[in-house]
Tab-separated table of C-alpha atoms and ligand atoms in Angstrom:
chain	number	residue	atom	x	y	z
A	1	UNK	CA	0.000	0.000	0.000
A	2	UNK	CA	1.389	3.313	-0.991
A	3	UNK	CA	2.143	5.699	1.948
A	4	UNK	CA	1.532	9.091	2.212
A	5	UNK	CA	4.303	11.455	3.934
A	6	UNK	CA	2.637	13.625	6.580
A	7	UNK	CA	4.632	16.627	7.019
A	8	UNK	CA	5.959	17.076	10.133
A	9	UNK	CA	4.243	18.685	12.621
A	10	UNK	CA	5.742	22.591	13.878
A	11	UNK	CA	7.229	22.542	17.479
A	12	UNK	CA	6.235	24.883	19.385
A	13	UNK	CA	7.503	26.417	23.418
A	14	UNK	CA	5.076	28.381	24.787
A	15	UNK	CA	5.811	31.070	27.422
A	16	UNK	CA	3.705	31.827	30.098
A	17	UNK	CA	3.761	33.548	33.675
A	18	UNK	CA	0.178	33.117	35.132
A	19	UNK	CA	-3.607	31.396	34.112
A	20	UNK	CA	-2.497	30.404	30.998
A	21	UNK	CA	-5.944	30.802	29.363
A	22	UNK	CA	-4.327	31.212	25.902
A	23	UNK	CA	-2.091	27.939	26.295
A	24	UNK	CA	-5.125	25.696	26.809
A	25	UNK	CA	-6.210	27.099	23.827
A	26	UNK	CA	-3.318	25.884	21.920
A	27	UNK	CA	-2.918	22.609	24.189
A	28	UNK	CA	-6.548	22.153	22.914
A	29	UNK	CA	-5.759	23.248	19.710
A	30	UNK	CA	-2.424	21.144	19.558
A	31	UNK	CA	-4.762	17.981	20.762
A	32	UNK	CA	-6.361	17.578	16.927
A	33	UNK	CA	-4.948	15.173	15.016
A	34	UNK	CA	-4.683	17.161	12.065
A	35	UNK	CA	-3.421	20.542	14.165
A	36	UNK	CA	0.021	21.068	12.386
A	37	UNK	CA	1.630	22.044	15.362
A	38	UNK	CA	2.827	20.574	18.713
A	39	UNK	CA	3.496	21.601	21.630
A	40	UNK	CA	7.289	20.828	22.684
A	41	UNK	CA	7.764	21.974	25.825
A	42	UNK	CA	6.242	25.166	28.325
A	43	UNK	CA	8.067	27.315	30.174
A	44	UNK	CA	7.270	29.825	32.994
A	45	UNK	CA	8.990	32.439	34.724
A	46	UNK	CA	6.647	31.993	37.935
A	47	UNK	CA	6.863	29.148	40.278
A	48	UNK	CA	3.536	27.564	40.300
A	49	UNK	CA	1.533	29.296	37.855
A	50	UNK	CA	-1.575	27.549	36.859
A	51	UNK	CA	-0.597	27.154	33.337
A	52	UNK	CA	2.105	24.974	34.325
A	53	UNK	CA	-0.813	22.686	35.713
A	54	UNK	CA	-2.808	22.732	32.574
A	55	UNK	CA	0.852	21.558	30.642
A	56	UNK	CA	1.002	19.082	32.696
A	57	UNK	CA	-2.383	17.556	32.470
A	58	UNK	CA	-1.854	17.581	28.902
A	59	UNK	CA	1.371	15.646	29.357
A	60	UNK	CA	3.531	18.517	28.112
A	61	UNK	CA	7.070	19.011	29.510
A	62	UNK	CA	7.300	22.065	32.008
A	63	UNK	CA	9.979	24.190	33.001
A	64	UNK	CA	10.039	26.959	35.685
A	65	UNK	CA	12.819	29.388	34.801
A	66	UNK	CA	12.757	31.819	37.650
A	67	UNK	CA	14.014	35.395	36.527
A	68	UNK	CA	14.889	36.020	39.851
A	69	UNK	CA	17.040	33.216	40.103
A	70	UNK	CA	19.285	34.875	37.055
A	71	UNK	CA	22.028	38.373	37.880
A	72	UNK	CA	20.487	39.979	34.319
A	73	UNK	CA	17.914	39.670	32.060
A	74	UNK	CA	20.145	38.820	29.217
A	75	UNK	CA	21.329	35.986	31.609
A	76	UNK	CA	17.612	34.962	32.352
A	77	UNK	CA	16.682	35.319	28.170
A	78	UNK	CA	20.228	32.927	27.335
A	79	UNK	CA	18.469	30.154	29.763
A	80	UNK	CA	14.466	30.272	28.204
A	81	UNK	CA	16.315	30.106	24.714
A	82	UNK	CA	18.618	27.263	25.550
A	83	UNK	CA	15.589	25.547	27.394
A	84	UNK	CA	13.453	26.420	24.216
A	85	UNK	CA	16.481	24.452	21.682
A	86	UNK	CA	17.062	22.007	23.688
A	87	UNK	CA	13.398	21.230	23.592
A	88	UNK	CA	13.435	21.671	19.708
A	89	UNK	CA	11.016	24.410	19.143
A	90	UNK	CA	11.161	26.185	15.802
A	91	UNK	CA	8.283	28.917	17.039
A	92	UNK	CA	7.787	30.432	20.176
A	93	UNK	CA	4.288	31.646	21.208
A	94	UNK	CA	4.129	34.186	24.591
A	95	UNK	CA	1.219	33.560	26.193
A	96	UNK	CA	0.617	36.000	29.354
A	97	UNK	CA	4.447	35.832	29.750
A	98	UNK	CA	4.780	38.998	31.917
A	99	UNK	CA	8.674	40.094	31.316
A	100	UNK	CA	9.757	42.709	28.782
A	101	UNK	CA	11.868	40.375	26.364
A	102	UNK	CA	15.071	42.411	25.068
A	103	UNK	CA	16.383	42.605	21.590
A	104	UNK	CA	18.994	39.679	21.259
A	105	UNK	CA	15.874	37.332	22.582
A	106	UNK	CA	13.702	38.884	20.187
A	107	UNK	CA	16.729	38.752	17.395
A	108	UNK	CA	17.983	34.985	18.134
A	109	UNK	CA	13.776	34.712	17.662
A	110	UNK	CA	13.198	36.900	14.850
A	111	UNK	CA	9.834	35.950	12.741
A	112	UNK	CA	9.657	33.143	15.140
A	113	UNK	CA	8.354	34.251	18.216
A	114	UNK	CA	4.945	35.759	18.231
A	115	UNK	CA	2.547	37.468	21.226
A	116	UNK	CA	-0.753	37.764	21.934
A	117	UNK	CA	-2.386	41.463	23.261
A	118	UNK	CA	-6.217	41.833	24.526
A	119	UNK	CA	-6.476	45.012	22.188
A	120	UNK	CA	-6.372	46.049	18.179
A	121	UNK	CA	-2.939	47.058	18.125
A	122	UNK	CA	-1.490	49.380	17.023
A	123	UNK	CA	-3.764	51.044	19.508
A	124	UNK	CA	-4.327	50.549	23.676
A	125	UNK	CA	-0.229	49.246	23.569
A	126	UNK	CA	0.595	47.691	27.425
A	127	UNK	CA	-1.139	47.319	30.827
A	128	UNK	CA	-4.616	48.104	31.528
A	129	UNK	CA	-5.810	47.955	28.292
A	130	UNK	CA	-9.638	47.173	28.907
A	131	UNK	CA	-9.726	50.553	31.226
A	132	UNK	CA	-8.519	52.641	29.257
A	133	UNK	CA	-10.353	51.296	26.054
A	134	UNK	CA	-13.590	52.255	28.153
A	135	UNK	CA	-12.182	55.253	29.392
A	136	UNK	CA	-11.360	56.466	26.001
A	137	UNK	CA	-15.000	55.775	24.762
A	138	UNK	CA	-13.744	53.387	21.807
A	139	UNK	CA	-16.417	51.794	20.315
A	140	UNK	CA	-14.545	48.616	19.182
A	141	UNK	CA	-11.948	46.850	20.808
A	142	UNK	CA	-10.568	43.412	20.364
A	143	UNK	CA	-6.794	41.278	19.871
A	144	UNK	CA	-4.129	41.058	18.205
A	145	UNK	CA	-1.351	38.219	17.267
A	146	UNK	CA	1.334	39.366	16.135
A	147	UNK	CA	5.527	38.802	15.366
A	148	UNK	CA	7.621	40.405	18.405
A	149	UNK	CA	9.799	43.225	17.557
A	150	UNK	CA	11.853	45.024	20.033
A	151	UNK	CA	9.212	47.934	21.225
A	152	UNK	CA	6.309	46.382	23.376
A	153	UNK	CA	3.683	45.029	21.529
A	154	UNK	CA	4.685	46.554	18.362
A	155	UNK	CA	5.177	43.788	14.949
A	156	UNK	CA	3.715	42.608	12.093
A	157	UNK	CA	-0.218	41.758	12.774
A	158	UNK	CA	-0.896	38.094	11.711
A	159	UNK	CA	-4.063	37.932	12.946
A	160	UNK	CA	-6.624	39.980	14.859
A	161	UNK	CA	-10.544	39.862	16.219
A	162	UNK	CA	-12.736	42.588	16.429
A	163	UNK	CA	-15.972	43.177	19.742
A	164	UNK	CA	-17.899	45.592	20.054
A	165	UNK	CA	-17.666	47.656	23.649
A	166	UNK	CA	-21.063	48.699	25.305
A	167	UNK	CA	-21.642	51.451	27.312
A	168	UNK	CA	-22.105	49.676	30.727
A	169	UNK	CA	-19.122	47.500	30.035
A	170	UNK	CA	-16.375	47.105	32.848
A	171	UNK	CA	-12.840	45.836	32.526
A	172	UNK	CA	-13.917	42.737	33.774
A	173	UNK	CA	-16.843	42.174	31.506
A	174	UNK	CA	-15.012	43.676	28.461
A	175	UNK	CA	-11.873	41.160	29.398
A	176	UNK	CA	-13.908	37.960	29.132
A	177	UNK	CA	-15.406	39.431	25.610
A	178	UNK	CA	-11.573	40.091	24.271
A	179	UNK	CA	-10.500	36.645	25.877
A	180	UNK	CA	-13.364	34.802	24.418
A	181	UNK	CA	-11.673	35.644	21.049
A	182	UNK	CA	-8.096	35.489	22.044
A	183	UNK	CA	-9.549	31.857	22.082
A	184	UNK	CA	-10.068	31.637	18.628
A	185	UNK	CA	-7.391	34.042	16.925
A	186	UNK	CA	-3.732	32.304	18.735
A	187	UNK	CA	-4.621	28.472	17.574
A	188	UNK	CA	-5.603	30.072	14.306
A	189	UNK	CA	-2.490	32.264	13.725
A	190	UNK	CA	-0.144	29.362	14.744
A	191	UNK	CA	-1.999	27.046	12.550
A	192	UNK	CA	-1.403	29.625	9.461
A	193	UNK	CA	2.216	29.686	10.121
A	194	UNK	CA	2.768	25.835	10.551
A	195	UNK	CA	0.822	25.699	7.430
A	196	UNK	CA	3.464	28.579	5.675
A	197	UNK	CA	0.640	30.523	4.806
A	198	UNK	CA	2.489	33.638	6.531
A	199	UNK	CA	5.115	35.647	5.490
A	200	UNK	CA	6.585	38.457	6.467
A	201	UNK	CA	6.908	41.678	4.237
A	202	UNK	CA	8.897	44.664	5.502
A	203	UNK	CA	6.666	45.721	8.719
A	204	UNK	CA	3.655	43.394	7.472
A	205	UNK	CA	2.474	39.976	7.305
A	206	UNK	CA	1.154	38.817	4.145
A	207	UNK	CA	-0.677	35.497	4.031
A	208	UNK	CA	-3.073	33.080	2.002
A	209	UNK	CA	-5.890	33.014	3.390
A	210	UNK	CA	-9.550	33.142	2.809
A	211	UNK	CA	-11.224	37.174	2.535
A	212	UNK	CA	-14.007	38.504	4.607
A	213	UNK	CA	-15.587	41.683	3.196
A	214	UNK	CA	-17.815	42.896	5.580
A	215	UNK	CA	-18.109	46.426	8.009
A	216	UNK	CA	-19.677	46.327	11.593
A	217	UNK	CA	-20.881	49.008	12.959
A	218	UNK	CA	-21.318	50.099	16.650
A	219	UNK	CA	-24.106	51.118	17.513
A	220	UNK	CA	-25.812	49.322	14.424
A	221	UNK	CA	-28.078	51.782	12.746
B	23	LIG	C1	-4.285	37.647	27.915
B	23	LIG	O1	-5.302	38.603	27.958
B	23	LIG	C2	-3.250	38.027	26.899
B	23	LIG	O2	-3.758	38.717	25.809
B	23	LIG	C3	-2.343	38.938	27.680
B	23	LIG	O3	-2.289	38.377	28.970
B	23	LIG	C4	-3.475	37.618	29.202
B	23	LIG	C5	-3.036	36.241	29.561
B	23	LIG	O4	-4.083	35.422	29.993
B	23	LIG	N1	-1.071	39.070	27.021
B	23	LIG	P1	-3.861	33.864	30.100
B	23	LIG	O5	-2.663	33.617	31.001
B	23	LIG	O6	-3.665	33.313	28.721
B	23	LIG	O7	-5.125	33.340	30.741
């Protein structure tokens, strides 16, 4: 019987530093048989955050790497990228990871290493996004997964979701709308680039992928 080749599958570290709502999404994600992606090996810099739990119930490998325990942060960065080889990952997804990671990291990762933020970059950049998308009046808000560049959450967009924000929204309650969708848009972007649908063009990502062509409006009419 003639066999097919299956391509093999793109290994991925995931960094995290809390919840780790995002990695069950990929663990989930990573769970399909035909996901073209795996999950290699995740690492946090927090001692007993929850994500490491959910890793391990998925029988992932787990590593704390402590930035505490490290005299610099290029000293602390060296360690997550050895840990991150030795485990063979060719794409590294952060996932809540709650350090500023410093240019060689980001070079020694470069096109390989993407992020996910709770807002439509470029706009609402770092903490406390949801409050000040609600303090600002926006009427749209959503996430973004994009390549890491140097400058905090700033990079080519790969992939991005759009919600609406209602006037008797809180940051809690406009969170759990953005997260809902984080959901969705991480497994999705990683699956694109496994399936080298994305490339990247100068300061943008172009991709094959299927078009939508259609406006929402908030309020609707
Ligand atoms: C998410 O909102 C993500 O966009 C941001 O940090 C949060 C992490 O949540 N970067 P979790 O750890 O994935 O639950």
């Amino acid at each position: 019987m003639a066999r097919v080749a299956t391509p093999a599958k793109l290994r991925v570290g995931v960094l995290i530093s809390g919840r780790g709502s995002n990695l069950q999404a990929l663990l989930d994600a990573a769970g399909e048989p035909d996901f073209p992606a795996e999950i290699g090996l995740v690492i946090s810099n927090i001692p007993g955050a929850y994500g490491l739990e959910r890793a391990a119930t998925a029988g992932i490998a787990t590593r704390v790497i402590d930035h505490t325990a490290y005299p610099s942060r290029g000293a602390f960065e060296t360690a997550l990228s050895e840990g991150l080889r030795e485990a063979g990952c060719e794409l590294v997804c952060l996932a809540g990871f709650m350090r500023l990671l410093t240019g060689p990291f980001v070079e020694t990762w470069w096109d390989r290493l993407v992020n996910i933020h709770p807002s439509l970059l470029p706009a609402f950049r770092g903490l406390q996004v949801h409050e000040r998308v609600i303090a600002y009046g926006a009427r749209f808000t959503g996430c973004t997964v994009h390549f890491v560049r140097p400058a905090m959450d700033d990079g080519p967009i790969i992939a991005q979701a759009v919600v609406p924000v209602f006037d008797d929204d809180d940051p809690d309650s406009l969170a759990a709308r953005v997260l809902a969708q984080e959901l969705r848009i991480y497994p999705l972007a990683v699956r694109l680039i496994a399936e080298r649908r994305v490339r990247v063009d100068g300061l943008k990502v172009r991709m094959d992928a299927p078009r939508i062509d259609q406006a929402l409006i908030n309020p609707p009419a």
